[in-house]
Coordinates of C-alpha atoms and ligand atoms in Angstrom, one line a residue:
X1 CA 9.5 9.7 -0.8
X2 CA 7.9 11.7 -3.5
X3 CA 8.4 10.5 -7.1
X4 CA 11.0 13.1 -8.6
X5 CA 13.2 12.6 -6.1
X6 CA 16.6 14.7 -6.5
X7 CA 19.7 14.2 -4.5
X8 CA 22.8 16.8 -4.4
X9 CA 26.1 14.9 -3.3
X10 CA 29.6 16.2 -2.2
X11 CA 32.9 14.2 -2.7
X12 CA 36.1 15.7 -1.4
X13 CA 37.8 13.1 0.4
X14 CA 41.3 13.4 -1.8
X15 CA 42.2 16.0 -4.1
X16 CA 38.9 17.0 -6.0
X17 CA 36.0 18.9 -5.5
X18 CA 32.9 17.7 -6.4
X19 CA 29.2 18.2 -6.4
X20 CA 26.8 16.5 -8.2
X21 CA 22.9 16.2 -8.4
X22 CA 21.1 12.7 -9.8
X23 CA 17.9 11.9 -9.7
X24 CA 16.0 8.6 -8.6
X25 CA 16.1 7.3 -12.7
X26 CA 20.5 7.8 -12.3
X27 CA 20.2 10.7 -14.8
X28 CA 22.9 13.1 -13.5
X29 CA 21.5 16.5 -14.0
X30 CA 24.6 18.2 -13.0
X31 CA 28.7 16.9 -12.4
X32 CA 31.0 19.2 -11.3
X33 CA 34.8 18.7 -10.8
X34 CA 37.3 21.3 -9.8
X35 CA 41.0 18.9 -9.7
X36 CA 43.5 20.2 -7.6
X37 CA 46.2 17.7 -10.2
X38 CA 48.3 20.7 -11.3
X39 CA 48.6 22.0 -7.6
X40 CA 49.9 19.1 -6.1
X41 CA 51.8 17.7 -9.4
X42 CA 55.4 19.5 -8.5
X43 CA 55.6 17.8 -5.3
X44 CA 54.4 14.1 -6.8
X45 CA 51.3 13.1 -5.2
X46 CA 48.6 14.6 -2.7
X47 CA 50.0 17.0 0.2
X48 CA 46.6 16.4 2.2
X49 CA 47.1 20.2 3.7
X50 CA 47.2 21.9 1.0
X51 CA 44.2 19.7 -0.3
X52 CA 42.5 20.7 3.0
X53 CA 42.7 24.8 2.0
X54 CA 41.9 23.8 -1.8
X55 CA 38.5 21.9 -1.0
X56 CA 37.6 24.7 1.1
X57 CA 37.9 27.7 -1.4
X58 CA 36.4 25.7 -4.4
X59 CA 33.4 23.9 -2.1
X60 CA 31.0 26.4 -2.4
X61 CA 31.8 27.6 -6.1
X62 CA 31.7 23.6 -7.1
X63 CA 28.1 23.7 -5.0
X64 CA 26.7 26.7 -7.0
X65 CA 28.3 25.4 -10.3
X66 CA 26.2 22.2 -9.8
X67 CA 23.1 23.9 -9.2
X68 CA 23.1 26.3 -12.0
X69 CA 24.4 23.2 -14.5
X70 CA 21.0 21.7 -13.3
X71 CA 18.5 24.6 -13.3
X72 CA 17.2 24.2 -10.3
X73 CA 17.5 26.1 -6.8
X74 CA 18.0 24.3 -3.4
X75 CA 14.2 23.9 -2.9
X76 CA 14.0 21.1 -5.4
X77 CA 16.6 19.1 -3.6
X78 CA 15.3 16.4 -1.6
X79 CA 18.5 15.4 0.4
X80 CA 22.1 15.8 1.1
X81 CA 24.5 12.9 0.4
X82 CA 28.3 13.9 1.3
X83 CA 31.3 11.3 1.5
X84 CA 31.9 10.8 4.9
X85 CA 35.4 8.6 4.6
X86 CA 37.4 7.0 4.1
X87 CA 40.0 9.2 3.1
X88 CA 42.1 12.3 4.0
X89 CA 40.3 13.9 6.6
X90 CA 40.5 17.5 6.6
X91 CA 38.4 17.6 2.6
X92 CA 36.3 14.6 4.2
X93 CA 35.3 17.2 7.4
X94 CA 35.0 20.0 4.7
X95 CA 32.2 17.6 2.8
X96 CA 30.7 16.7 5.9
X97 CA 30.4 20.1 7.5
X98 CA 29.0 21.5 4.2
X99 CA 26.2 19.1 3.4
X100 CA 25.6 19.1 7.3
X101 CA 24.9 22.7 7.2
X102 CA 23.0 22.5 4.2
X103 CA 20.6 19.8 5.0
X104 CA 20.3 21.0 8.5
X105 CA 19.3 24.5 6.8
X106 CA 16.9 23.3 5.1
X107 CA 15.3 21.1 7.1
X108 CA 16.6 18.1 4.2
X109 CA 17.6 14.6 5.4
X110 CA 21.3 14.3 5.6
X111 CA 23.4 10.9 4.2
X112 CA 27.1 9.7 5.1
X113 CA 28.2 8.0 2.4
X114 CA 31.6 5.4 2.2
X115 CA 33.3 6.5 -0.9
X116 CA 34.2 3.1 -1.2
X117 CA 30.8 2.6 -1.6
X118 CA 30.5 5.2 -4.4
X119 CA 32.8 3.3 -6.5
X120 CA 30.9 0.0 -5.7
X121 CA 27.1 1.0 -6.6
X122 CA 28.3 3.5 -9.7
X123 CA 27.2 0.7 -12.2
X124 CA 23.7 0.5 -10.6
X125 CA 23.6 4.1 -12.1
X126 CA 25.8 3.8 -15.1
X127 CA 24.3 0.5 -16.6
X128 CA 21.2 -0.4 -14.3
X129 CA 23.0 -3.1 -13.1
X130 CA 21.2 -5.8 -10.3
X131 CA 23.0 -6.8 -7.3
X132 CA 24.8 -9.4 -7.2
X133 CA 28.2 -8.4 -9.0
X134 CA 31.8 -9.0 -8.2
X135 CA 34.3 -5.4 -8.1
X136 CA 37.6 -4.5 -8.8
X137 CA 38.1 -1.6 -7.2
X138 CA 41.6 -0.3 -8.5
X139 CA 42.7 3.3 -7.9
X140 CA 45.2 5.2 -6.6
X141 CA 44.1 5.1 -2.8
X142 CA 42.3 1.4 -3.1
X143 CA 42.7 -1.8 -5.1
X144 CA 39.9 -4.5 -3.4
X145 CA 38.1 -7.0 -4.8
X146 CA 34.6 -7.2 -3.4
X147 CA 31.3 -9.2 -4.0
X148 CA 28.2 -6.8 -4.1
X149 CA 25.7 -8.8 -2.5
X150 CA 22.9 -5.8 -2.1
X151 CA 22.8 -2.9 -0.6
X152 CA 24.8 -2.3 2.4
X153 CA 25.8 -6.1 2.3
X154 CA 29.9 -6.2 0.6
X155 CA 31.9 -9.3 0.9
X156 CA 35.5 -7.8 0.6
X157 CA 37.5 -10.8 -0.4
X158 CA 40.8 -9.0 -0.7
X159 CA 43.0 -5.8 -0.4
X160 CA 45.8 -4.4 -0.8
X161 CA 48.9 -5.5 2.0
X162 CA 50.5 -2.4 1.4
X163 CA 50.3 -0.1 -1.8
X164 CA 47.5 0.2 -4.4
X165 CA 47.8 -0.3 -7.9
X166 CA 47.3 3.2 -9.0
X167 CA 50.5 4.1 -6.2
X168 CA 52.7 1.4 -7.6
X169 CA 52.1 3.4 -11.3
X170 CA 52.9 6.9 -9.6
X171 CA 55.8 5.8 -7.7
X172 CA 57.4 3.7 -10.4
X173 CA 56.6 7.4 -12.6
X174 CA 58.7 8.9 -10.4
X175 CA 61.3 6.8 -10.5
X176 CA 61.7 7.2 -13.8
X177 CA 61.0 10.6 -14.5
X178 CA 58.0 10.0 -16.4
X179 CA 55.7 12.8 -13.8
X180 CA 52.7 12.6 -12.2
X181 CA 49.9 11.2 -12.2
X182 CA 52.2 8.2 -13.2
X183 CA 49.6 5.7 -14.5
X184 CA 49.1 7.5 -18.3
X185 CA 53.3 8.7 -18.5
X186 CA 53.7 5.1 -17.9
X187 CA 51.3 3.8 -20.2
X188 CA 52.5 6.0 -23.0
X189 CA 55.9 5.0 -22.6
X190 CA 54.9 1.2 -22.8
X191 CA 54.0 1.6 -25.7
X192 CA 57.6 1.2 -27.0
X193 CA 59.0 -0.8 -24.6
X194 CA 59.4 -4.3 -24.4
X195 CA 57.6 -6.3 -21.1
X196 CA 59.8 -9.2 -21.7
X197 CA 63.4 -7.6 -21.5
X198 CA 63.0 -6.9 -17.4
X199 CA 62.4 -8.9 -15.4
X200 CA 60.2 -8.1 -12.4
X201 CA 58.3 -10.3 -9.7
X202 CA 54.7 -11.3 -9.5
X203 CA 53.8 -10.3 -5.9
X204 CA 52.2 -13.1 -3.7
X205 CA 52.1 -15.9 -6.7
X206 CA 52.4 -18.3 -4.1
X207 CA 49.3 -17.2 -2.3
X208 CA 46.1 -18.8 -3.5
X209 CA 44.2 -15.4 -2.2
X210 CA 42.4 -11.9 -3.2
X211 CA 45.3 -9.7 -1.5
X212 CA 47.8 -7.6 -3.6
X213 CA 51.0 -6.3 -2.5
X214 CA 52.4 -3.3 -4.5
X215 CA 55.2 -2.0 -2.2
X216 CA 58.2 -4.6 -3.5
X217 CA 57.2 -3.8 -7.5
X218 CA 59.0 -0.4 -6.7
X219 CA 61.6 -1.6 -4.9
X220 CA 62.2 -4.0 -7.5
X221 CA 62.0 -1.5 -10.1
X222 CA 64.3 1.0 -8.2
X223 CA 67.0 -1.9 -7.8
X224 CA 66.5 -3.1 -11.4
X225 CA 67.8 0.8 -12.4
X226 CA 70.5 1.2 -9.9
X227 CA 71.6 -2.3 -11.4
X228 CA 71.3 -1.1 -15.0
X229 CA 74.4 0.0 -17.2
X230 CA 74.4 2.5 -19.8
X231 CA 71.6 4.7 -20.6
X232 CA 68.6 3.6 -18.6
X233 CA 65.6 2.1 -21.5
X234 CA 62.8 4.0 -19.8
X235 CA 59.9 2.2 -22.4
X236 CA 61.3 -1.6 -21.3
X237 CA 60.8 -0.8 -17.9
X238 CA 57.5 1.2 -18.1
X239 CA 56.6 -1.7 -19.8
X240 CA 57.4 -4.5 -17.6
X241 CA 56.0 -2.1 -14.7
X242 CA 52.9 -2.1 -16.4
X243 CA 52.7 -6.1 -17.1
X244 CA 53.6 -6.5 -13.9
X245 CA 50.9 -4.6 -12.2
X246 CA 48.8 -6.4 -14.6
X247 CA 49.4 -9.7 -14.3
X248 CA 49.0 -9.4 -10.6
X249 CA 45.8 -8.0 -10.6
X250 CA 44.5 -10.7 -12.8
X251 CA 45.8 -13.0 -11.3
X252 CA 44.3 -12.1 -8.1
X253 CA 41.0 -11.6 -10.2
X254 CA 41.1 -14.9 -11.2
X255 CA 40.7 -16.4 -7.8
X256 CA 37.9 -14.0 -7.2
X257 CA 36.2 -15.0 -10.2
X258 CA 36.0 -18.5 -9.1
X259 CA 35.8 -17.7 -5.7
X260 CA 32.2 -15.5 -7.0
X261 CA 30.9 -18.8 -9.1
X262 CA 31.2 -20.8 -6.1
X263 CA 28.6 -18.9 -4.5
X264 CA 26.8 -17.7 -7.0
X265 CA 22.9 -19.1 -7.1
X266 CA 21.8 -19.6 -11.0
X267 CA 24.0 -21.0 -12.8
X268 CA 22.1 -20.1 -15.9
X269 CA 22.9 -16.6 -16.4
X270 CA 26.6 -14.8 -17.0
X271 CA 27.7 -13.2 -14.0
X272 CA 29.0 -9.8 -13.5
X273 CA 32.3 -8.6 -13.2
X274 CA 32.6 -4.3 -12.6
X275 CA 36.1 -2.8 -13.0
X276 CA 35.8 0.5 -11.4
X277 CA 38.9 3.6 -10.5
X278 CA 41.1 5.6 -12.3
X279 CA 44.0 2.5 -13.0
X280 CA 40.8 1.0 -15.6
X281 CA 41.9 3.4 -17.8
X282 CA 44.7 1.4 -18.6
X283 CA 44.0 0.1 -21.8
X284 CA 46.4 -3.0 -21.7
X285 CA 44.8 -4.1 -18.4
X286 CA 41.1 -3.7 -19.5
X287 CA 42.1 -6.0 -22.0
X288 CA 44.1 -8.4 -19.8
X289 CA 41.0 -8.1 -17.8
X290 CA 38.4 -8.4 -20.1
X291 CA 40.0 -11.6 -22.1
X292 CA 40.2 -13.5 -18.5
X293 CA 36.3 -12.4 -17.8
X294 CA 35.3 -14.0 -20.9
X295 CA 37.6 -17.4 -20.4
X296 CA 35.7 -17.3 -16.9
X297 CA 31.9 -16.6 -17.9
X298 CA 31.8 -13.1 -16.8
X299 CA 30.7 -10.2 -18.9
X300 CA 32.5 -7.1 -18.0
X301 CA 31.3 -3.9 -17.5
X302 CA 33.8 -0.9 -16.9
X303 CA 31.8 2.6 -16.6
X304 CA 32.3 5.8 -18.4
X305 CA 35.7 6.9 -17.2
X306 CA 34.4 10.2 -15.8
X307 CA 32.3 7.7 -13.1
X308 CA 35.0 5.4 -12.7
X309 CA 37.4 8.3 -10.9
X310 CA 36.3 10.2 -7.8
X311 CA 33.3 12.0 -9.0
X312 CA 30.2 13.0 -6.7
X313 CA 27.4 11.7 -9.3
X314 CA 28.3 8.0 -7.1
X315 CA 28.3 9.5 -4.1
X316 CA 24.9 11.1 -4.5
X317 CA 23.6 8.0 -5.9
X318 CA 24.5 6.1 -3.1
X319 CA 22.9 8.9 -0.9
X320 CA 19.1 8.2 -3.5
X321 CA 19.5 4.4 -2.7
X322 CA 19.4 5.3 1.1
X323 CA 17.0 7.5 0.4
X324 CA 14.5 5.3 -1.7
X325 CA 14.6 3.4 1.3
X326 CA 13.8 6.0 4.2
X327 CA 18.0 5.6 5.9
X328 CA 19.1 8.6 6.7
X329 CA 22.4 9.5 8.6
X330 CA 22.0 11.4 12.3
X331 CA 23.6 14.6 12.1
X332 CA 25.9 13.8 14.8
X333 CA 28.1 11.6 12.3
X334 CA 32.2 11.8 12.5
X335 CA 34.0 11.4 9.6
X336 CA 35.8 8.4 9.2
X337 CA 39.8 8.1 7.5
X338 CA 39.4 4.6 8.2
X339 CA 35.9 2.7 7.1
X340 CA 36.1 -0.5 5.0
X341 CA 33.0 -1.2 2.8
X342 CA 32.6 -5.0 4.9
X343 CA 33.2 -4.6 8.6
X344 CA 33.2 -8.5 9.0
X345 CA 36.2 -8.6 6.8
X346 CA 39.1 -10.0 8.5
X347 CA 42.4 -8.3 8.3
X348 CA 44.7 -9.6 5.2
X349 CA 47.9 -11.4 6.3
X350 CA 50.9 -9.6 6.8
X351 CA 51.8 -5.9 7.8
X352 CA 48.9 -4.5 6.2
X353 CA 45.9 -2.4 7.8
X354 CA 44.8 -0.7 4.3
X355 CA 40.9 -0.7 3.9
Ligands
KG4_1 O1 40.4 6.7 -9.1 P1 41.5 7.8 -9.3 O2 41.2 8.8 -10.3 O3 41.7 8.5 -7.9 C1 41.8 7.9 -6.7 O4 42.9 7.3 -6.5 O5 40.9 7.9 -5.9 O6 42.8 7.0 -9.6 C2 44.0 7.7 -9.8 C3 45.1 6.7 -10.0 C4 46.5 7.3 -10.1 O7 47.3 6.5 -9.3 C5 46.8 7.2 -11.6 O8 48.2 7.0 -11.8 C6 46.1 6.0 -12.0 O9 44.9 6.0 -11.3 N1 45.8 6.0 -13.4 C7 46.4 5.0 -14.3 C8 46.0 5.5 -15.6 N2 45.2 6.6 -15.5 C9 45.2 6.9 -14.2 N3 47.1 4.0 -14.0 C10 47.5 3.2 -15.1 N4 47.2 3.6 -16.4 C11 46.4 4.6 -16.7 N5 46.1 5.0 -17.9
ZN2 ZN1 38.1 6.9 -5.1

């Protein structure tokens, strides 16, 4: 490894485009995202073939975009990263294939990256952060809460049953007419509402566990309106939606928290608790989260926004910390939908399969 290592990486495993080019130091020295939002916003979420045909027309201008953003020419790279899953497969194969052929033209070494990963080691980039930390992983395709023991070695100690958080914010959007993405028209509409005046349920209170469900918050939601007489008050339910996403998640944070202290090894210093994906914007559930990390000896670290969505600036880090260690991917790897961060995790209870 020579000492200015630079790493390009590609993320297109749901509906953006990305390239991005780090260097071993985590200075990004170029991010670029082309969102396919508007296109797939009149139908209300992600139609994965038409995301397919959209990653493949912007990949290559996204790729040169990057390059020119970072003054330099393909020569100075020093490796490929690409996400190679989970997700939705036909961008994931359209990632794969390019860095593939890239790398392969070049003669550059070549790195499959879990995107779940991304998400988990974007703080070692963002804030310098030392292993170990516990994650909240909390999007609209994930919500996990993982302990981040060192490279390559994630303890997931829960997931979602059924829905993530971010989907339980879109669908409950939709119900209401509030648009898509969900999470912010939701938020906004909080704002005047009033949590208290609907009541909705707490999934899996009675579980002393890391696993969320999701799915029964909209189907409580959707009942609660067909029950409802007289003009529907959109801000009271936005608003208990929103608490009630909430409270679960911290809830389920809680016992992760403890869970974490349990194992932890000094006692001496505060432990680390990263909030990462696109539902952290939520500015009532940073704060629900961050007053609960205090009460429990954590200190909090959320990343820049732009790092805490889908971005390729994680994925290409994750690709440097493979590389600083010589691990590169065979250039006969498949892309994965499926891949969860901990292989030893058992499945949670219930229905659910969701990684
Ligand atoms: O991480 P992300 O950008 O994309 C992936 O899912 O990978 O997360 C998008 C999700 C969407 O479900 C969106 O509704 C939710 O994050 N979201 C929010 C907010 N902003 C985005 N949820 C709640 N409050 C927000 N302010
Ligand atoms: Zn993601």
């Amino acid at each position: 490894m020579t000492k200015q290592s630079i790493i390009l990486g590609i993320e297109s495993s749901c509906d953006e485009t990305c390239c991005a080019i780090i260097n071993q130091n985590g200075d990004i020295l170029a991010n670029v995202i082309a969102s396919q939002a508007s296109i797939h916003a009149p139908n209300g979420g992600v139609v994965p073939e038409v995301a397919a045909r959209e990653h493949l027309s912007a990949m290559r201008p996204v790729i040169t975009e990057a390059l020119k953003q970072s003054g330099l020419t393909l020569e100075k790279i020093n490796g490929i990263a690409a996400t190679g899953g989970p997700g939705l497969i036909g961008g994931v194969l359209i990632g794969t294939m390019t860095a593939k052929a890239l790398a392969f033209a070049r003669d550059l070494p070549y790195y499959a990256i879990n995107h779940l990963e991304g998400h988990a080691l974007t703080a070692r980039f963002t804030h310098k952060l030392e292993f170990p930390y516990l994650l909240l992983l909390v999007s609209g395709g994930h919500t996990q809460l993982l302990s981040i023991n060192s490279l390559g070695q994630y303890e997931r100690y829960g997931t979602t049953l059924d829905d993530a958080a971010g989907e339980a914010f879109d669908k409950g959007a939709k119900l209401l007419g509030l648009g898509y993405p969900g999470g912010p028209a939701i938020e906004k509409c909080a704002k005047t509402g009033n949590p208290e005046s609907i009541k909705l349920p707490i999934p899996r209170q009675q579980y002393r566990d890391c696993h969320f469900s999701f799915s029964g918050i909209k189907t409580a939601l959707a009942n609660s309106v067909s029950k409802h007489s007289g003009p529907i008050p959109t801000a009271d339910f936005a608003a208990s939606l929103q608490a009630t996403i909430s409270s679960s998640l911290i809830s389920r944070s809680e016992i992760a928290m403890e869970r974490f202290a349990s194992s932890a090894t000094s006692e001496e210093n505060k432990m680390t608790f990263v909030v990462a994906g696109g539902v952290a914007a939520n500015k009532e559930i940073r704060k629900n989260l961050k007053s609960l990390a205090e009460s429990k000896n954590f200190n909090m670290i959320l990343p820049p926004l732009e790092f805490c969505t889908d971005n390729a600036a994680m994925i290409a880090w994750v690709g440097m910390e493979y590389h600083m260690i010589g691990k590169k991917t065979e250039f006969d790897f498949a892309p994965k939908p499926r891949w969860p961060l901990d292989q030893k995790a058992s499945p949670p209870p219930g229905r659910g399969v969701r990684q």
